[in-house]
mmCIF file of C-alpha atoms in Angstrom:
data_model
loop_
_atom_site.group_PDB
_atom_site.id
_atom_site.type_symbol
_atom_site.label_atom_id
_atom_site.label_comp_id
_atom_site.label_asym_id
_atom_site.label_seq_id
_atom_site.Cartn_x
_atom_site.Cartn_y
_atom_site.Cartn_z
ATOM 1 C CA MET A 1 6.725 -9.364 -2.759
ATOM 2 C CA ASP A 2 6.758 -11.007 0.664
ATOM 3 C CA VAL A 3 2.856 -9.693 2.161
ATOM 4 C CA ASN A 4 2.726 -10.099 6.388
ATOM 5 C CA PHE A 5 -0.844 -9.800 7.666
ATOM 6 C CA THR A 6 -1.846 -8.935 10.678
ATOM 7 C CA ALA A 7 -5.174 -9.013 12.815
ATOM 8 C CA ARG A 8 -5.218 -7.548 16.111
ATOM 9 C CA LYS A 9 -7.511 -9.032 19.145
ATOM 10 C CA PHE A 10 -9.341 -11.158 16.557
ATOM 11 C CA LYS A 11 -9.375 -13.742 14.725
ATOM 12 C CA VAL A 12 -10.128 -12.559 10.712
ATOM 13 C CA HIS A 13 -12.357 -15.334 8.260
ATOM 14 C CA ALA A 14 -10.444 -16.832 5.648
ATOM 15 C CA ASP A 15 -12.522 -14.365 3.112
ATOM 16 C CA ILE A 16 -11.653 -11.497 4.110
ATOM 17 C CA LYS A 17 -7.865 -12.428 4.262
ATOM 18 C CA ASP A 18 -7.781 -13.309 0.976
ATOM 19 C CA TYR A 19 -9.369 -10.990 -0.924
ATOM 20 C CA ALA A 20 -6.655 -8.757 1.246
ATOM 21 C CA PHE A 21 -3.986 -10.633 -0.199
ATOM 22 C CA GLU A 22 -5.455 -9.911 -3.865
ATOM 23 C CA GLU A 23 -5.904 -6.743 -3.696
ATOM 24 C CA VAL A 24 -2.384 -5.902 -1.888
ATOM 25 C CA ARG A 25 -1.207 -8.521 -5.084
ATOM 26 C CA LYS A 26 -2.763 -6.003 -7.498
ATOM 27 C CA LEU A 27 -0.825 -3.103 -6.616
ATOM 28 C CA GLU A 28 1.804 -4.912 -8.321
ATOM 29 C CA LYS A 29 0.577 -3.602 -12.038
ATOM 30 C CA PHE A 30 2.002 -0.001 -10.082
ATOM 31 C CA PHE A 31 5.214 -0.661 -9.314
ATOM 32 C CA ASP A 32 6.986 -4.228 -9.072
ATOM 33 C CA GLY A 33 9.310 -2.280 -6.987
ATOM 34 C CA ILE A 34 7.407 -3.292 -3.412
ATOM 35 C CA THR A 35 9.661 -5.502 -1.225
ATOM 36 C CA LYS A 36 7.031 -6.058 1.482
ATOM 37 C CA ALA A 37 3.857 -5.376 2.319
ATOM 38 C CA ASP A 38 1.862 -5.412 6.010
ATOM 39 C CA ILE A 39 -1.586 -5.449 6.253
ATOM 40 C CA ILE A 40 -3.103 -4.730 9.459
ATOM 41 C CA LEU A 41 -6.839 -5.059 10.586
ATOM 42 C CA SER A 42 -8.485 -4.074 13.825
ATOM 43 C CA TYR A 43 -11.681 -2.815 15.727
ATOM 44 C CA GLU A 44 -12.521 -0.043 18.181
ATOM 45 C CA ARG A 45 -15.520 -0.847 20.602
ATOM 46 C CA GLY A 46 -17.460 -4.056 20.082
ATOM 47 C CA LEU A 47 -21.251 -3.184 19.179
ATOM 48 C CA ASN A 48 -21.052 -0.086 16.516
ATOM 49 C CA SER A 49 -17.446 -1.143 16.123
ATOM 50 C CA VAL A 50 -14.729 1.205 13.551
ATOM 51 C CA LYS A 51 -13.358 -1.321 11.118
ATOM 52 C CA THR A 52 -9.774 -0.475 10.397
ATOM 53 C CA ALA A 53 -7.502 -1.503 7.458
ATOM 54 C CA GLU A 54 -3.979 0.028 7.459
ATOM 55 C CA VAL A 55 -1.509 -0.948 4.346
ATOM 56 C CA ASN A 56 2.159 -0.319 4.888
ATOM 57 C CA LEU A 57 4.596 -0.866 2.165
ATOM 58 C CA HIS A 58 8.497 -0.750 1.905
ATOM 59 C CA VAL A 59 9.620 0.046 -1.563
ATOM 60 C CA HIS A 60 13.836 0.372 -1.286
ATOM 61 C CA ALA A 61 14.162 2.637 0.947
ATOM 62 C CA HIS A 62 10.393 4.352 1.891
ATOM 63 C CA MET A 63 7.818 2.905 3.603
ATOM 64 C CA LEU A 64 4.663 4.087 1.813
ATOM 65 C CA SER A 65 1.240 4.298 4.695
ATOM 66 C CA ALA A 66 -1.913 4.392 4.377
ATOM 67 C CA LYS A 67 -4.698 3.898 6.697
ATOM 68 C CA GLU A 68 -8.484 3.862 6.851
ATOM 69 C CA LYS A 69 -11.630 3.333 8.919
ATOM 70 C CA SER A 70 -15.315 2.386 8.083
ATOM 71 C CA ASN A 71 -17.822 0.130 9.369
ATOM 72 C CA ASP A 72 -16.618 -2.632 7.702
ATOM 73 C CA PHE A 73 -13.236 -4.383 6.956
ATOM 74 C CA VAL A 74 -14.007 -4.695 2.679
ATOM 75 C CA LYS A 75 -14.670 -0.839 2.578
ATOM 76 C CA SER A 76 -11.419 0.215 4.943
ATOM 77 C CA LEU A 77 -9.292 -2.574 2.837
ATOM 78 C CA ASP A 78 -10.929 -0.879 -0.451
ATOM 79 C CA ALA A 79 -10.257 2.914 0.791
ATOM 80 C CA ALA A 80 -7.059 1.969 2.015
ATOM 81 C CA MET A 81 -5.870 0.404 -1.488
ATOM 82 C CA ASP A 82 -6.873 3.748 -2.986
ATOM 83 C CA LYS A 83 -4.626 5.906 -1.337
ATOM 84 C CA ALA A 84 -1.595 2.876 -1.189
ATOM 85 C CA SER A 85 -2.056 2.826 -5.176
ATOM 86 C CA VAL A 86 -2.551 6.862 -5.468
ATOM 87 C CA GLN A 87 0.836 6.987 -3.325
ATOM 88 C CA LEU A 88 2.709 4.583 -5.076
ATOM 89 C CA LYS A 89 2.115 5.891 -8.817
ATOM 90 C CA LYS A 90 3.210 9.532 -7.056
ATOM 91 C CA TYR A 91 6.215 7.668 -5.916
ATOM 92 C CA LYS A 92 6.718 5.907 -9.264
ATOM 93 C CA SER A 93 6.237 9.689 -11.408
ATOM 94 C CA ARG A 94 9.123 11.229 -8.517
ATOM 95 C CA LEU A 95 11.404 8.310 -9.237
ATOM 96 C CA ARG A 96 11.061 8.756 -13.343
ATOM 97 C CA ASP A 97 11.505 12.676 -12.685
ATOM 98 C CA LYS A 98 14.335 12.960 -10.932
ATOM 99 C CA ASP A 99 16.296 9.924 -13.419
ATOM 100 C CA LYS A 100 14.860 12.598 -16.627
ATOM 101 C CA ALA A 101 16.427 15.432 -14.696
ATOM 102 C CA LYS A 102 19.961 12.787 -13.709
ATOM 103 C CA VAL A 103 20.116 12.011 -17.939
ATOM 104 C CA ARG A 104 19.264 15.974 -18.875
ATOM 105 C CA LYS A 105 22.389 16.524 -16.677
ATOM 106 C CA LEU A 106 24.656 13.750 -18.635
ATOM 107 C CA VAL A 107 23.624 14.624 -21.434
ATOM 108 C CA ARG A 108 24.244 18.386 -21.031
ATOM 109 C CA GLU A 109 27.985 17.471 -20.101
ATOM 110 C CA LYS A 110 28.104 15.638 -23.083
ATOM 111 C CA GLU A 111 27.870 18.418 -25.340
#
């Protein structure tokens, strides 16, 4: 999986960057067909800023996107990863359902 990291309008600490890469790598246990992942961190306002984490996962012909805001980058990343994992599970179940329908159709045709 190719992982791209972008920090908009600021320099991110190495700890946060490493944490983000680890979290994206954990998503591979749900689905191994992820070809590319984009992690985008940004913030709004200077004081009492809102930190935003966006995770875009490229899976075959689809792109799954999860975006979360909070007062901390780690919290935003965790919430975005939770959303992305739910989306991956749904995508995987849809793929399985399509495959099952194809198999059932082929079995019926052979009978």
